[in-house]
Amino acid sequence: MNDDEPQPGALLRALLALPVGERAGRVRAGGDVAAQLTTLVDEVMNLTSTDATAAIDAAEAVTKLAEDLDDPLTASRAQHARARALSYVGRFDDALAACRNATVIATRHGHTVEAGRAQLASMHALGELGRNDEAIAAGEQARALFESVDADDFAARADINLGIVHLRRDQPDLALDYLDRARPRLEHEPELLGHIENSRGEALVAVNDFAAAEDAFLSALAAFEEAGSTLTAAIAESNLADLASRQGRLDRALYFFEGARRHFERVGSPAHLARLLAEQAEAKGVLGLPEDALEDYQSALIQLDQCGLALESARARCSMGLVLLRLARPVEAETALAAAATAFDELGHVTARATVDLVRAELALQNARLPEARRMATRALAAVADRPADAATARHLLARIGLAEGDTETAEADLTAALAAARRLDLAPLLADILDTRGRVYRRRGELGRAIADLTRSLQAVERVRGALQADRFRAAFLGQRTQTHEALFESILDHEGERGTAEAFAVAEQAKSRSLLDQVHAGLAVTAPHGADATTTALEQEWQQCQAALNALYSRLGDHHAFEADEAWTAAVRAQERALEAAEARLAARGRSPVTLGTRATLTEVQAGLGPNATVIEYFVTGDALTIFVVDRDGATVTRHAASVDAVMAALHRLQFQIDRALRPGALVGARAGQLRDDARRALGALYDQLVRPIEGRLRATRASRNHRTLTIVPHGPLHLVPFAALWNGEQHLVEDFDVHAVPSASLLLHLQRDQRPVTGTPLLVAVADEQAPRIDEEATRLAKLLRLPRSRLLRGAEATRERLRTLAPTASLLHLAVHGRFLTNAPAGSGLRLSDGWLNAREVARLPLDADFVTLSGCETGLNRVDAGDELLGLQRSFLAAGAKTLLVSLWRVDDEQTARFMDRLYSGCHDWLGTPGARVTHVAATQRALIANDLHPAIWAAFTLVGRP
């Protein structure tokens, strides 16, 4: 470009830089006043596509200039430009006023085309306000004006606007007729063709022609980007996001949502941003994040209502009603649905009104009002019968109603019809739902082979969606909501195959356990703060850091170990900051396009091949209230079904926790009562043994006697993650007296850890922070440093033990021993942490440490506690250290006394150079330590808190 060539917008910028009183004189002095005014209006129009807020003031300035220069045509055009900008920022009533001004000026001075253009501009605002009849009247009037002066191009523009309004009136076929009539007349104007293609895409989505809709949106996006129209490009991108969400292509939806959001934030378009937020909330609902979705709906509705966007507000309320239903808030759901139904009726939008009936039918089904549910779902199906995706959704609901009524034949027919549409349109989440329901129909009828086939295909569809999601949290949530599918498939396999189905059932159990953690460990790195170069990414990184700092401040307010009480206000503040931080993480991940690295679930054969010659895996799996137990070794596998009631296990676990709390009271284990307390604890441990080990005791003893199987790897499920398995009491001895016991979140994770045969490098690191509550920590550190033969630089004690020093030195540690206070926060597990000299290091920060430690000891309190979320995902310090790269952890399940802990660690680390780094030796040495303390007749509260997790 020639340096002397004027830059885009240069004249407008120069004009606005002058005082108002000097502007007319400057234009007159510049010669050809008409040409300059035309350029100014064109520059305002261009500005509306990149900075609508700035364009509003610029248009008013040009209007005033035109009046001063006595140029009514320019004044009318400037008001038209102002109306366009006002519409873009959601000020639709103000936009209509500007259109009226433009029309009056143009008509008064005989400018027919400009009067028609102003009428066209009013259609956008009228349509957004739900005044569709008025919008159509304005469009037809404008079209007549254009035809009266043979302005065919402008008549075609009228057709575009009329098509858009008919689309809003739920007449997509008529909309396509108008848009297709406009297209040939505007082939010479790429940006207008972009508008046509964007609107055609919306109409094609409405008739469920998703493939053609995607082509149309992509064409529109390319045209807008070529024209440099940022705002309209963002609109096209948001439409691609909404389409992908409807198709269940959630990774693609999130990618486009984030791209559009960045554009809308940049140009300042609150109305479009609110619409986008509501559409994104719908995707979050499908992902299995209803609380996140509800927050987005509530935020979006404030702006949608302020802007008067009647149709978008109604759609958001309808979808929010479904989310509220899933959150078990039916009264609020009905309030939202009633408001949506009224709005759709006023707008005359029949198919959107049908979606309200479907959600209300869902509510009636939940409350067992089956005739009402069937009536509303049938009415909805009639309204959307010609739209295959919507009809498939309605038929799926009717099938679920039929299943509740016991009419499996009708249910199967509805499901088969719905399945055909879902497959043809490749709607993976809907496909998963339909196959799941049909599998249950077959299971109800005893057709287990067909049930297994459908339930398997349902989970395959789930895995296809899950595998493409970039954010770990989204993958966990999406799989976590499919727990019932895993359970139904698991039970169907064993009902159908019996012992012959052991391997297949084992694979299903593994598919349902800690998959997100497995992905993190498999990827070889934990969640880090992403980084990028563009301004939005940088701002999101800063927001992420600010949220983390705010969370740290909130966590630190809790004070010292067990000297705090987390009130409701604190919990709400923490949750708000966590949601903001998670939102920033998700937005940063959404624009990532790198292949997702996923861990592979282990087969039974692979687990068997990876076991040592003396090792046995005991894997538990919960289905409803029933507990199933697998016993696996190199030579075979058995499955024991209905081994115990989960409710009974929970009751026994609560009794044990009560006994542990009794023993930990100051002075409780001193004197004559110590023996009684020990016996009470053993009774509670005996009840757990009877439910968790007694059903498989014969198998364990046989392998112990015949093949000297000594190591037990426990794979818990659900509430069993809280059980101290080594301490379970058979009436004569604890389990650890017969076996070396350790735990792992899943057998797949065990296999991954065992396959990591990299040599152990680095040197041990010991971190110790003592205080008046735990003065023996210093002594523990001194003795362990000697046992480990540590150089002074690898012992961080007291004031030296800062978070930054730990972050610096931990990555090079082969062994990491943290003798510090720990705490577990049930309501905020990411805030669980370790107290260093300068504050708490929380679980979220731990997960970002690039560890390569072969063995990590967390000798503080409650470091092994977890909150178990859907999908058996563990949240707490244990997960964070495994995700960060630790191979084996020694953690505590309850509060521990520093003097007893010091004794435990002294005995454990004696001769440590003989067992550190040796496969299988860690669990043997931990078990030997526990047996030595048992020999001293100590209460289990003293020695059973510590449990080994990970590689044995």
PDB file of C-alpha atoms in Angstrom, residues 127 130 132-133 163-172 175 347-352:
ATOM      1  CA  GLY A 127     -37.861  -8.792  14.858  1.00  0.00           C
ATOM      2  CA  GLY A 130     -40.796 -10.079  18.799  1.00  0.00           C
ATOM      3  CA  ASN A 132     -42.838  -9.828  13.751  1.00  0.00           C
ATOM      4  CA  ASP A 133     -46.051  -8.674  12.062  1.00  0.00           C
ATOM      5  CA  GLY A 163     -36.713 -14.270   5.182  1.00  0.00           C
ATOM      6  CA  ILE A 164     -35.141 -13.623   8.590  1.00  0.00           C
ATOM      7  CA  VAL A 165     -38.443 -12.482  10.098  1.00  0.00           C
ATOM      8  CA  HIS A 166     -40.339 -15.466   8.710  1.00  0.00           C
ATOM      9  CA  LEU A 167     -37.676 -17.651  10.276  1.00  0.00           C
ATOM     10  CA  ARG A 168     -38.350 -16.013  13.624  1.00  0.00           C
ATOM     11  CA  ARG A 169     -42.046 -16.724  13.078  1.00  0.00           C
ATOM     12  CA  ASP A 170     -41.225 -20.437  12.865  1.00  0.00           C
ATOM     13  CA  GLN A 171     -41.680 -20.516   9.069  1.00  0.00           C
ATOM     14  CA  PRO A 172     -38.266 -21.795   7.913  1.00  0.00           C
ATOM     15  CA  ALA A 175     -37.778 -18.052   4.916  1.00  0.00           C
ATOM     16  CA  LEU A 347     -44.796 -15.034  19.353  1.00  0.00           C
ATOM     17  CA  GLY A 348     -46.760 -17.765  17.565  1.00  0.00           C
ATOM     18  CA  HIS A 349     -43.718 -20.071  17.621  1.00  0.00           C
ATOM     19  CA  VAL A 350     -45.281 -23.521  17.537  1.00  0.00           C
ATOM     20  CA  THR A 351     -42.188 -25.724  17.475  1.00  0.00           C
ATOM     21  CA  ALA A 352     -40.466 -23.789  20.246  1.00  0.00           C
TER      22      ALA A 352
END
